[in-house]
Amino acid sequence: MASLDSLHFDNRFARLPASLYSRVQPRGLARPRLVAFNPDVAALLDLDPACAQQPEFIEYFGGHRPLPGSAPLAMKYTGHQFGVYNPELGDGRGLLLGEVVNSRGETWDLHLKGAGQTPYSRFGDGRAVLRSCIREYLGSEAMHHLGIASTRALCIVGSEEPVQREKFELGAMLLRVADTHIRFGHLEWLYHSRQPELLRTLADFIITYHFPECAAGQDRYGDFFREIVRRTACLMAQWQLVGFAHGVMNTDNFSITGATFDYGPFGFLDAYEPGFVCNHSDHQGRYAWNQQPSVGLWNLNALAHALSDLVERDVLVEALQGYQAVFLAAYSQGLHDKLGLRGEQPGDRELVVDFLDLLARSGADYTRSFRGLGGLRLEDEKPALRDDFVDRDGFDAWHARYRQRLVAENSDDRERAARMQAVNPKYILRNYLAQTAIDKAEAGDYSEIETLRRILREPFAEQPEFGHYAALPPEWGRHLEISCSS
Ligand code: AMP
Ligand code: MG
């Protein structure tokens, strides 16, 4: 077990050429206090959880004292925001403190979000607000435990410092932990600013540390691109399967290792509305839930462009052409599993599509409907789930086909239920749940953050004592607007 001042740092990114970043020290917030601490992430760093009780903990992660061994820096990157290239980006309110190596030989980036201004802050104040830190803390943890690659968070340090957004809010910092903070936008920057040597250096760094399986091949950059295409396609399928909407799928928010990255105005679907737009600043619906798979491909196109000096055009095009097949295979298999179907039978595709259609027409709850499906018994002609559908006749007709399909494969209720409950979560981070934790925290009570963290740790378990956290959102919680400003 490491203590805070004995974390084993190996700051690899800081050893890269200095033009890739600016060295900046964090600037602390007034009257810091510990809002949330995640022992699971502490374990990743070999940190003794007792360290959270020590006064230094808040000093280190509230930006008041440099963590021994760290080498804070703001990364430079650019990216496409809402389809438009922006050359002015970079870490404007977050710093890479350094990379910690644990006893298993894993390396984890520590990134302090909200740590103050940097040369890339443009007009921003360099701060993050308590509200958005809580959303990221819980959202990233929820995704991780749903089995989806994601950044995570060690802690939130709050403060009494007011930060101006649409209204005044409380400033806070979040310690994000990730395999890397390199984004698609890092490579885009080096390509568009015509720095081919540095581009190659950074691509080599990425391959060495994050795609070692590509390092030895004849075409290492091509192999790396093929792999990030594959990972991104799988990630998009996973997002769709759990009803996750990212909200700001700009290329500066896309991780080069294919993990879910940068939690802003994200949201999980409540009612199944395929055109759901969680970011209320996204007037065109560019990042609507049902657009995500094609935006993933769009972003990979931007990345391909950035790699065009390193990889043959034909290789890039062929890799991009493979995206759709990987996405569709993962998505259809996932839906198949969510319906509890085994093997492939004629008519399966229609059965799946018609269920989604039924959900959309009834505005039924995405998560609850799939979870409820797992509890059906073959003998039930009119299951309780039926009442969630406005179109009862439509449900009955579909249900008859579904039963027939299950009978045809000799499906066993208990066995099928176990399989389905392992892929259809009971608990997701509904917007209103996050909002409840935020409202309490803004009033000084942080307990709901910890309650949610614990529930979301086991999203597939029944946890009957927390059943009400799986309920439909209350009227006030249905269409909460989440803006980009965080
Ligand atoms: P985001 O929408 O959080 O992905 O941020 C987009 C860009 O704006 C990134 O370069 C951020 O570093 C920068 N940025 C966002 N908020 C702030 C802020 N409050 N102060 C300075 N820079 C910011
Ligand atoms: Mg961002």
Short mmCIF file of C-alpha atoms and ligand atoms in Angstrom, two decimals:
data_model
loop_
_atom_site.label_atom_id
_atom_site.label_comp_id
_atom_site.label_asym_id
_atom_site.label_seq_id
_atom_site.Cartn_x
_atom_site.Cartn_y
_atom_site.Cartn_z
CA MET A 1 0.00 0.00 0.00
CA ALA A 2 1.34 3.38 -0.96
CA SER A 3 0.82 6.55 0.98
CA LEU A 4 0.17 9.85 -0.74
CA ASP A 5 3.79 10.92 -0.70
CA SER A 6 5.10 7.56 -1.90
CA LEU A 7 3.08 7.11 -5.08
CA HIS A 8 5.34 5.72 -7.75
CA PHE A 9 5.30 8.27 -10.57
CA ASP A 10 6.75 7.58 -13.99
CA ASN A 11 5.91 10.71 -15.97
CA ARG A 12 6.25 9.46 -19.50
CA PHE A 13 4.30 12.19 -21.21
CA ALA A 14 6.44 14.84 -19.52
CA ARG A 15 9.50 13.24 -21.12
CA LEU A 16 8.11 13.90 -24.61
CA PRO A 17 9.21 17.08 -26.43
CA ALA A 18 8.23 20.16 -24.45
CA SER A 19 6.22 21.71 -27.28
CA LEU A 20 3.50 19.10 -26.67
CA TYR A 21 2.49 20.75 -23.41
CA SER A 22 2.99 23.63 -20.99
CA ARG A 23 4.15 23.13 -17.43
CA VAL A 24 1.59 24.66 -15.09
CA GLN A 25 1.06 24.28 -11.35
CA PRO A 26 -2.48 23.79 -10.01
CA ARG A 27 -4.11 26.76 -8.31
CA GLY A 28 -6.06 25.81 -5.21
CA LEU A 29 -9.64 26.70 -4.41
CA ALA A 30 -10.78 28.57 -1.31
CA ARG A 31 -11.70 26.47 1.73
CA PRO A 32 -11.35 23.01 0.21
CA ARG A 33 -13.23 20.01 1.60
CA LEU A 34 -13.57 16.38 0.64
CA VAL A 35 -16.84 15.77 -1.18
CA ALA A 36 -16.34 12.26 -2.51
CA PHE A 37 -13.73 9.52 -2.32
CA ASN A 38 -13.69 6.33 -4.34
CA PRO A 39 -11.86 3.45 -2.63
CA ASP A 40 -12.05 1.29 -5.79
CA VAL A 41 -9.96 3.80 -7.70
CA ALA A 42 -7.63 4.24 -4.74
CA ALA A 43 -7.02 0.49 -5.01
CA LEU A 44 -5.99 0.92 -8.67
CA LEU A 45 -3.26 3.25 -7.44
CA ASP A 46 -2.36 0.99 -4.48
CA LEU A 47 -3.40 3.88 -2.24
CA ASP A 48 -4.40 3.05 1.29
CA PRO A 49 -8.02 4.28 1.60
CA ALA A 50 -7.18 5.71 5.03
CA CYS A 51 -5.20 8.41 3.22
CA ALA A 52 -8.46 10.20 2.40
CA GLN A 53 -8.75 11.12 6.08
CA GLN A 54 -5.40 12.87 6.16
CA PRO A 55 -5.36 16.66 5.81
CA GLU A 56 -2.78 16.43 2.98
CA PHE A 57 -5.27 14.58 0.81
CA ILE A 58 -7.38 17.69 0.32
CA GLU A 59 -4.28 19.82 -0.10
CA TYR A 60 -2.97 17.59 -2.88
CA PHE A 61 -6.23 17.09 -4.73
CA GLY A 62 -7.57 20.56 -4.06
CA GLY A 63 -4.53 21.97 -5.86
CA HIS A 64 -2.88 23.59 -2.82
CA ARG A 65 0.22 21.43 -2.60
CA PRO A 66 2.24 19.62 -5.29
CA LEU A 67 2.02 15.86 -5.06
CA PRO A 68 5.56 14.48 -4.55
CA GLY A 69 6.78 12.96 -7.81
CA SER A 70 4.18 14.64 -9.98
CA ALA A 71 5.08 16.92 -12.91
CA PRO A 72 1.89 18.87 -13.71
CA LEU A 73 1.35 19.94 -17.28
CA ALA A 74 -1.41 21.15 -19.59
CA MET A 75 -1.58 19.17 -22.84
CA LYS A 76 -1.94 20.88 -26.17
CA TYR A 77 -4.45 19.43 -28.62
CA THR A 78 -7.04 20.66 -31.08
CA GLY A 79 -10.06 18.98 -32.58
CA HIS A 80 -13.32 19.20 -34.43
CA GLN A 81 -16.11 20.72 -32.38
CA PHE A 82 -19.59 20.24 -33.86
CA GLY A 83 -17.97 19.48 -37.20
CA VAL A 84 -15.70 22.54 -37.27
CA TYR A 85 -11.93 22.40 -36.78
CA ASN A 86 -10.79 24.48 -33.79
CA PRO A 87 -7.01 25.03 -33.60
CA GLU A 88 -7.21 26.77 -30.20
CA LEU A 89 -7.90 23.88 -27.86
CA GLY A 90 -5.85 22.23 -25.12
CA ASP A 91 -6.19 21.55 -21.40
CA GLY A 92 -7.81 24.82 -20.40
CA ARG A 93 -8.98 23.76 -16.96
CA GLY A 94 -7.33 20.47 -16.19
CA LEU A 95 -3.76 19.31 -15.66
CA LEU A 96 -2.05 15.99 -16.11
CA LEU A 97 -0.36 15.63 -12.72
CA GLY A 98 1.61 12.62 -13.85
CA GLU A 99 1.46 8.87 -14.37
CA VAL A 100 1.41 6.45 -11.46
CA VAL A 101 2.66 2.87 -11.80
CA ASN A 102 0.99 0.35 -9.50
CA SER A 103 2.26 -2.95 -8.14
CA ARG A 104 0.69 -4.81 -11.07
CA GLY A 105 2.78 -2.74 -13.48
CA GLU A 106 -0.25 -0.77 -14.72
CA THR A 107 0.19 2.92 -15.39
CA TRP A 108 -2.55 5.41 -14.63
CA ASP A 109 -2.79 9.06 -15.58
CA LEU A 110 -3.79 11.39 -12.75
CA HIS A 111 -5.55 14.44 -14.14
CA LEU A 112 -6.83 17.23 -11.94
CA LYS A 113 -9.88 18.84 -13.51
CA GLY A 114 -10.68 22.39 -12.48
CA ALA A 115 -7.09 23.18 -11.45
CA GLY A 116 -6.99 26.75 -12.77
CA GLN A 117 -6.01 28.60 -15.91
CA THR A 118 -3.43 27.42 -18.43
CA PRO A 119 -2.08 28.89 -21.67
CA TYR A 120 -4.98 27.09 -23.41
CA SER A 121 -7.78 28.54 -21.29
CA ARG A 122 -8.78 31.15 -23.90
CA PHE A 123 -11.53 33.11 -22.12
CA GLY A 124 -12.25 30.41 -19.55
CA ASP A 125 -11.60 30.65 -15.82
CA GLY A 126 -9.86 27.27 -15.61
CA ARG A 127 -12.42 26.02 -13.13
CA ALA A 128 -14.95 23.21 -12.90
CA VAL A 129 -18.13 23.34 -10.86
CA LEU A 130 -19.32 20.96 -8.18
CA ARG A 131 -22.35 19.97 -10.29
CA SER A 132 -20.31 18.79 -13.24
CA CYS A 133 -17.71 17.07 -11.05
CA ILE A 134 -20.45 15.01 -9.39
CA ARG A 135 -21.92 14.12 -12.78
CA GLU A 136 -18.54 12.96 -14.08
CA TYR A 137 -17.67 11.11 -10.87
CA LEU A 138 -20.89 9.10 -10.92
CA GLY A 139 -21.27 8.82 -14.70
CA SER A 140 -17.81 7.42 -15.27
CA GLU A 141 -18.19 4.97 -12.40
CA ALA A 142 -21.57 3.83 -13.74
CA MET A 143 -20.07 3.18 -17.17
CA HIS A 144 -17.11 1.29 -15.78
CA HIS A 145 -19.34 -1.06 -13.82
CA LEU A 146 -21.59 -1.56 -16.84
CA GLY A 147 -18.51 -3.09 -18.41
CA ILE A 148 -17.74 -0.15 -20.72
CA ALA A 149 -14.24 1.26 -21.04
CA SER A 150 -14.18 4.63 -19.30
CA THR A 151 -12.07 7.09 -17.40
CA ARG A 152 -12.74 6.98 -13.65
CA ALA A 153 -12.38 9.34 -10.70
CA LEU A 154 -10.59 9.10 -7.36
CA CYS A 155 -12.22 12.01 -5.60
CA ILE A 156 -13.94 15.36 -5.67
CA VAL A 157 -12.64 18.23 -3.60
CA GLY A 158 -15.23 20.97 -3.18
CA SER A 159 -14.83 24.54 -2.05
CA GLU A 160 -16.70 27.68 -1.18
CA GLU A 161 -15.28 29.53 -4.13
CA PRO A 162 -18.01 30.90 -6.39
CA VAL A 163 -17.60 30.20 -10.08
CA GLN A 164 -19.66 32.07 -12.66
CA ARG A 165 -21.63 29.94 -15.09
CA GLU A 166 -25.23 30.61 -16.19
CA LYS A 167 -25.53 31.42 -12.49
CA PHE A 168 -22.97 31.34 -9.70
CA GLU A 169 -22.01 27.82 -8.70
CA LEU A 170 -19.51 26.24 -6.33
CA GLY A 171 -16.04 25.51 -7.67
CA ALA A 172 -14.63 22.00 -7.27
CA MET A 173 -11.90 19.71 -8.57
CA LEU A 174 -12.10 16.14 -9.75
CA LEU A 175 -9.15 13.77 -9.85
CA ARG A 176 -9.63 11.79 -13.04
CA VAL A 177 -7.81 8.51 -13.50
CA ALA A 178 -7.40 7.06 -16.98
CA ASP A 179 -5.15 4.87 -19.09
CA THR A 180 -4.37 7.99 -21.10
CA HIS A 181 -5.49 11.56 -21.71
CA ILE A 182 -4.35 11.53 -25.32
CA ARG A 183 -7.27 12.36 -27.58
CA PHE A 184 -7.92 12.12 -31.32
CA GLY A 185 -7.32 15.88 -31.20
CA HIS A 186 -3.67 15.50 -30.21
CA LEU A 187 -2.84 13.90 -33.56
CA GLU A 188 -5.13 16.29 -35.43
CA TRP A 189 -3.20 19.22 -34.00
CA LEU A 190 0.17 17.90 -35.12
CA TYR A 191 -1.16 17.13 -38.58
CA HIS A 192 -2.95 20.42 -39.19
CA SER A 193 -0.09 22.49 -37.78
CA ARG A 194 2.34 20.56 -40.05
CA GLN A 195 4.62 18.99 -37.47
CA PRO A 196 5.22 15.55 -39.03
CA GLU A 197 8.21 14.68 -36.82
CA LEU A 198 6.30 15.30 -33.64
CA LEU A 199 3.28 13.50 -35.04
CA ARG A 200 5.41 10.42 -35.57
CA THR A 201 6.92 10.74 -32.10
CA LEU A 202 3.51 10.93 -30.48
CA ALA A 203 2.11 8.08 -32.60
CA ASP A 204 5.09 5.95 -31.52
CA PHE A 205 4.42 6.87 -27.89
CA ILE A 206 0.78 5.84 -28.24
CA ILE A 207 1.69 2.54 -29.88
CA THR A 208 4.46 1.71 -27.42
CA TYR A 209 2.37 2.26 -24.33
CA HIS A 210 -1.19 1.63 -25.42
CA PHE A 211 -1.07 -0.59 -28.51
CA PRO A 212 2.00 -2.76 -27.89
CA GLU A 213 0.42 -5.52 -29.99
CA CYS A 214 0.84 -3.23 -33.02
CA ALA A 215 4.46 -2.33 -32.33
CA ALA A 216 6.17 -5.19 -34.10
CA GLY A 217 4.19 -5.36 -37.36
CA GLN A 218 5.26 -4.22 -40.84
CA ASP A 219 2.71 -1.41 -40.76
CA ARG A 220 2.51 -0.35 -37.13
CA TYR A 221 0.61 2.89 -37.78
CA GLY A 222 -1.88 1.11 -40.03
CA ASP A 223 -2.38 -1.64 -37.45
CA PHE A 224 -2.88 0.97 -34.75
CA PHE A 225 -5.53 2.74 -36.84
CA ARG A 226 -7.34 -0.52 -37.60
CA GLU A 227 -7.41 -1.26 -33.88
CA ILE A 228 -8.74 2.14 -32.83
CA VAL A 229 -11.44 1.81 -35.51
CA ARG A 230 -12.40 -1.54 -34.05
CA ARG A 231 -12.40 -0.27 -30.47
CA THR A 232 -14.42 2.82 -31.31
CA ALA A 233 -17.00 0.76 -33.21
CA CYS A 234 -17.35 -1.57 -30.20
CA LEU A 235 -17.59 1.38 -27.82
CA MET A 236 -20.39 2.93 -29.87
CA ALA A 237 -22.26 -0.39 -29.80
CA GLN A 238 -21.89 -0.53 -26.02
CA TRP A 239 -23.13 3.04 -25.61
CA GLN A 240 -26.20 2.25 -27.70
CA LEU A 241 -26.91 -0.98 -25.84
CA VAL A 242 -27.06 0.73 -22.43
CA GLY A 243 -28.79 3.84 -23.76
CA PHE A 244 -25.89 6.20 -23.04
CA ALA A 245 -25.80 9.55 -24.79
CA HIS A 246 -22.44 11.34 -24.61
CA GLY A 247 -23.63 14.79 -25.57
CA VAL A 248 -20.43 16.36 -26.92
CA MET A 249 -18.75 13.91 -29.27
CA ASN A 250 -16.14 16.38 -30.45
CA THR A 251 -12.84 14.81 -31.49
CA ASP A 252 -11.08 16.44 -28.53
CA ASN A 253 -13.40 14.38 -26.33
CA PHE A 254 -12.49 11.07 -27.98
CA SER A 255 -9.84 8.99 -26.28
CA ILE A 256 -7.11 7.50 -28.44
CA THR A 257 -7.56 4.17 -26.67
CA GLY A 258 -11.32 3.99 -27.24
CA ALA A 259 -12.54 4.67 -23.71
CA THR A 260 -15.53 6.84 -22.80
CA PHE A 261 -14.00 10.22 -22.11
CA ASP A 262 -15.04 13.71 -21.00
CA TYR A 263 -18.35 13.58 -19.19
CA GLY A 264 -20.22 16.81 -19.85
CA PRO A 265 -23.93 16.98 -20.60
CA PHE A 266 -24.19 13.20 -20.99
CA GLY A 267 -27.39 11.34 -20.18
CA PHE A 268 -28.85 7.85 -20.05
CA LEU A 269 -32.12 7.29 -21.86
CA ASP A 270 -35.15 7.16 -19.62
CA ALA A 271 -37.99 6.73 -22.13
CA TYR A 272 -36.78 5.21 -25.37
CA GLU A 273 -36.55 8.21 -27.66
CA PRO A 274 -34.04 7.47 -30.41
CA GLY A 275 -33.67 11.15 -31.27
CA PHE A 276 -32.85 12.08 -27.65
CA VAL A 277 -30.51 15.09 -27.40
CA CYS A 278 -29.07 15.41 -23.91
CA ASN A 279 -27.08 18.60 -24.50
CA HIS A 280 -29.46 21.50 -24.68
CA SER A 281 -26.84 23.61 -26.49
CA ASP A 282 -26.91 21.07 -29.37
CA HIS A 283 -29.69 22.76 -31.33
CA GLN A 284 -29.19 20.72 -34.51
CA GLY A 285 -29.20 17.40 -32.69
CA ARG A 286 -25.80 16.58 -34.17
CA TYR A 287 -25.05 14.37 -31.18
CA ALA A 288 -28.54 12.90 -30.75
CA TRP A 289 -28.48 9.39 -29.29
CA ASN A 290 -29.26 7.68 -32.59
CA GLN A 291 -26.54 9.64 -34.40
CA GLN A 292 -23.73 8.40 -32.18
CA PRO A 293 -22.60 5.43 -34.29
CA SER A 294 -22.23 7.60 -37.38
CA VAL A 295 -20.48 10.35 -35.42
CA GLY A 296 -18.02 7.74 -34.16
CA LEU A 297 -17.18 7.04 -37.81
CA TRP A 298 -17.02 10.75 -38.60
CA ASN A 299 -14.50 11.22 -35.82
CA LEU A 300 -12.42 8.30 -37.07
CA ASN A 301 -12.41 9.99 -40.48
CA ALA A 302 -10.92 13.08 -38.87
CA LEU A 303 -8.32 10.86 -37.21
CA ALA A 304 -7.56 9.11 -40.52
CA HIS A 305 -6.90 12.50 -42.04
CA ALA A 306 -4.44 13.25 -39.26
CA LEU A 307 -2.62 9.97 -39.91
CA SER A 308 -2.47 10.39 -43.68
CA ASP A 309 1.29 11.02 -43.70
CA LEU A 310 1.95 7.84 -41.73
CA VAL A 311 -0.50 5.38 -43.26
CA GLU A 312 -1.29 4.60 -46.91
CA ARG A 313 -4.56 6.03 -48.05
CA ASP A 314 -5.90 2.62 -49.09
CA VAL A 315 -5.21 1.21 -45.64
CA LEU A 316 -7.07 4.09 -43.96
CA VAL A 317 -10.03 3.77 -46.31
CA GLU A 318 -10.23 0.03 -45.87
CA ALA A 319 -10.06 0.34 -42.09
CA LEU A 320 -12.85 2.92 -42.09
CA GLN A 321 -14.93 0.67 -44.34
CA GLY A 322 -14.64 -2.03 -41.70
CA TYR A 323 -16.27 0.15 -39.04
CA GLN A 324 -19.88 -0.51 -39.92
CA ALA A 325 -19.55 -4.28 -39.90
CA VAL A 326 -17.87 -4.27 -36.47
CA PHE A 327 -20.47 -1.90 -35.05
CA LEU A 328 -23.42 -3.85 -36.46
CA ALA A 329 -22.09 -7.21 -35.35
CA ALA A 330 -21.54 -5.97 -31.78
CA TYR A 331 -24.82 -4.09 -31.63
CA SER A 332 -26.98 -6.88 -33.04
CA GLN A 333 -25.33 -9.50 -30.88
CA GLY A 334 -25.87 -7.24 -27.86
CA LEU A 335 -29.56 -6.76 -28.66
CA HIS A 336 -29.95 -10.47 -29.24
CA ASP A 337 -28.52 -11.08 -25.78
CA LYS A 338 -30.69 -8.38 -24.24
CA LEU A 339 -33.74 -10.25 -25.57
CA GLY A 340 -32.32 -13.51 -24.21
CA LEU A 341 -32.31 -15.25 -27.59
CA ARG A 342 -29.95 -18.14 -28.21
CA GLY A 343 -28.67 -19.04 -31.64
CA GLU A 344 -29.91 -17.41 -34.83
CA GLN A 345 -33.35 -18.05 -36.24
CA PRO A 346 -35.14 -16.52 -39.19
CA GLY A 347 -37.19 -13.55 -38.03
CA ASP A 348 -34.89 -12.66 -35.10
CA ARG A 349 -33.89 -9.33 -36.58
CA GLU A 350 -37.53 -8.31 -37.03
CA LEU A 351 -38.32 -9.43 -33.49
CA VAL A 352 -35.61 -7.15 -32.11
CA VAL A 353 -36.42 -4.20 -34.34
CA ASP A 354 -40.14 -4.50 -33.61
CA PHE A 355 -39.50 -4.46 -29.87
CA LEU A 356 -37.49 -1.25 -30.16
CA ASP A 357 -40.22 0.16 -32.34
CA LEU A 358 -42.82 -0.70 -29.75
CA LEU A 359 -40.74 0.96 -27.04
CA ALA A 360 -40.39 4.11 -29.13
CA ARG A 361 -44.10 4.29 -29.93
CA SER A 362 -45.06 3.87 -26.27
CA GLY A 363 -42.23 6.03 -24.96
CA ALA A 364 -41.57 3.13 -22.60
CA ASP A 365 -38.56 3.23 -20.31
CA TYR A 366 -35.54 1.70 -22.07
CA THR A 367 -33.79 0.19 -19.04
CA ARG A 368 -36.88 -1.01 -17.20
CA SER A 369 -38.42 -2.58 -20.28
CA PHE A 370 -35.41 -4.76 -21.02
CA ARG A 371 -35.00 -5.63 -17.37
CA GLY A 372 -38.70 -6.49 -17.21
CA LEU A 373 -38.41 -8.69 -20.27
CA GLY A 374 -35.88 -10.80 -18.38
CA GLY A 375 -38.49 -11.54 -15.73
CA LEU A 376 -41.16 -12.89 -18.12
CA ARG A 377 -42.37 -16.43 -17.65
CA LEU A 378 -43.37 -18.40 -20.68
CA GLU A 379 -46.72 -19.35 -19.17
CA ASP A 380 -47.76 -15.71 -18.66
CA GLU A 381 -50.09 -14.54 -21.37
CA LYS A 382 -50.49 -11.04 -20.00
CA PRO A 383 -47.35 -10.12 -18.06
CA ALA A 384 -47.24 -6.99 -15.89
CA LEU A 385 -44.77 -5.43 -18.33
CA ARG A 386 -47.66 -5.10 -20.78
CA ASP A 387 -49.07 -2.20 -18.71
CA ASP A 388 -46.02 -0.08 -19.54
CA PHE A 389 -47.03 0.01 -23.18
CA VAL A 390 -49.62 2.44 -24.45
CA ASP A 391 -50.15 0.18 -27.44
CA ARG A 392 -51.32 -2.95 -25.58
CA ASP A 393 -52.45 -4.73 -28.73
CA GLY A 394 -49.07 -4.05 -30.27
CA PHE A 395 -47.42 -5.49 -27.17
CA ASP A 396 -49.65 -8.57 -27.18
CA ALA A 397 -48.91 -9.28 -30.82
CA TRP A 398 -45.18 -8.89 -30.29
CA HIS A 399 -45.26 -10.89 -27.06
CA ALA A 400 -46.94 -13.80 -28.81
CA ARG A 401 -44.13 -13.90 -31.37
CA TYR A 402 -41.50 -13.61 -28.64
CA ARG A 403 -42.98 -16.49 -26.66
CA GLN A 404 -43.15 -18.61 -29.76
CA ARG A 405 -39.51 -17.91 -30.47
CA LEU A 406 -38.51 -18.85 -26.91
CA VAL A 407 -40.63 -22.01 -26.91
CA ALA A 408 -38.96 -23.00 -30.19
CA GLU A 409 -35.58 -23.03 -28.45
CA ASN A 410 -36.91 -24.79 -25.34
CA SER A 411 -36.07 -21.77 -23.25
CA ASP A 412 -36.02 -22.21 -19.51
CA ASP A 413 -37.39 -19.25 -17.52
CA ARG A 414 -34.79 -19.29 -14.77
CA GLU A 415 -31.80 -19.90 -16.96
CA ARG A 416 -32.89 -17.21 -19.43
CA ALA A 417 -33.63 -14.72 -16.65
CA ALA A 418 -30.14 -15.18 -15.22
CA ARG A 419 -28.57 -14.61 -18.62
CA MET A 420 -30.72 -11.56 -19.35
CA GLN A 421 -30.16 -9.95 -15.99
CA ALA A 422 -26.44 -10.11 -16.56
CA VAL A 423 -26.77 -7.91 -19.63
CA ASN A 424 -29.82 -5.75 -18.82
CA PRO A 425 -28.88 -3.44 -15.94
CA LYS A 426 -31.38 -2.63 -13.24
CA TYR A 427 -29.57 0.54 -12.16
CA ILE A 428 -28.29 3.32 -14.40
CA LEU A 429 -27.39 6.90 -13.52
CA ARG A 430 -30.66 8.55 -14.41
CA ASN A 431 -30.39 12.29 -14.75
CA TYR A 432 -32.72 12.93 -11.87
CA LEU A 433 -30.70 10.69 -9.57
CA ALA A 434 -27.55 12.66 -10.35
CA GLN A 435 -29.52 15.87 -9.87
CA THR A 436 -30.76 14.77 -6.45
CA ALA A 437 -27.17 14.08 -5.34
CA ILE A 438 -26.11 17.47 -6.72
CA ASP A 439 -28.91 19.38 -4.97
CA LYS A 440 -28.01 17.77 -1.66
CA ALA A 441 -24.29 18.35 -2.14
CA GLU A 442 -24.84 22.01 -2.97
CA ALA A 443 -26.61 22.23 0.39
CA GLY A 444 -23.63 20.59 2.12
CA ASP A 445 -24.82 16.98 2.33
CA TYR A 446 -22.58 14.66 0.29
CA SER A 447 -24.12 11.37 1.37
CA GLU A 448 -26.19 10.77 -1.76
CA ILE A 449 -23.09 10.74 -3.94
CA GLU A 450 -21.71 7.83 -1.94
CA THR A 451 -25.06 6.03 -1.92
CA LEU A 452 -25.26 6.25 -5.70
CA ARG A 453 -21.64 5.18 -6.12
CA ARG A 454 -22.36 2.04 -4.15
CA ILE A 455 -25.55 1.22 -6.04
CA LEU A 456 -23.97 1.82 -9.44
CA ARG A 457 -21.12 -0.49 -8.53
CA GLU A 458 -23.44 -3.44 -9.09
CA PRO A 459 -25.85 -2.31 -11.78
CA PHE A 460 -26.96 -5.84 -12.66
CA ALA A 461 -27.64 -7.00 -9.09
CA GLU A 462 -31.17 -6.85 -7.68
CA GLN A 463 -30.21 -4.87 -4.53
CA PRO A 464 -33.84 -4.96 -3.33
CA GLU A 465 -33.18 -2.42 -0.58
CA PHE A 466 -32.46 0.15 -3.31
CA GLY A 467 -35.31 -0.83 -5.63
CA HIS A 468 -36.69 2.71 -5.68
CA TYR A 469 -33.49 3.85 -7.43
CA ALA A 470 -34.60 1.78 -10.39
CA ALA A 471 -38.02 3.43 -10.55
CA LEU A 472 -39.28 5.62 -13.35
CA PRO A 473 -38.13 9.21 -13.03
CA PRO A 474 -40.57 11.56 -11.31
CA GLU A 475 -42.28 14.17 -13.48
CA TRP A 476 -39.73 16.89 -12.55
CA GLY A 477 -36.86 14.61 -13.48
CA ARG A 478 -37.91 13.66 -17.00
CA HIS A 479 -36.61 16.42 -19.19
CA LEU A 480 -33.87 18.07 -17.20
CA GLU A 481 -31.83 20.32 -19.44
CA ILE A 482 -28.09 19.92 -19.20
CA SER A 483 -25.98 22.59 -20.78
CA CYS A 484 -22.45 22.41 -22.09
CA SER A 485 -21.15 24.87 -19.48
CA SER A 486 -19.52 22.92 -16.72
P1 AMP B 1 -15.15 20.64 -23.04
O1 AMP B 1 -16.40 21.16 -23.64
O2 AMP B 1 -15.18 20.47 -21.56
O3 AMP B 1 -14.67 19.40 -23.74
O4 AMP B 1 -14.02 21.76 -23.29
C1 AMP B 1 -13.64 22.21 -24.57
C2 AMP B 1 -12.40 23.07 -24.46
O5 AMP B 1 -12.65 24.22 -23.66
C3 AMP B 1 -11.20 22.38 -23.84
O6 AMP B 1 -10.04 22.85 -24.48
C4 AMP B 1 -11.26 22.82 -22.40
O7 AMP B 1 -10.03 22.78 -21.76
C5 AMP B 1 -11.78 24.25 -22.53
N1 AMP B 1 -12.54 24.68 -21.36
C6 AMP B 1 -13.76 24.24 -20.96
N2 AMP B 1 -14.16 24.87 -19.84
C7 AMP B 1 -13.17 25.71 -19.50
C8 AMP B 1 -12.96 26.65 -18.44
N3 AMP B 1 -13.88 26.82 -17.49
N4 AMP B 1 -11.82 27.35 -18.42
C9 AMP B 1 -10.89 27.20 -19.37
N5 AMP B 1 -11.01 26.35 -20.39
C10 AMP B 1 -12.13 25.60 -20.48
MG MG B 2 -13.27 18.23 -23.52
#
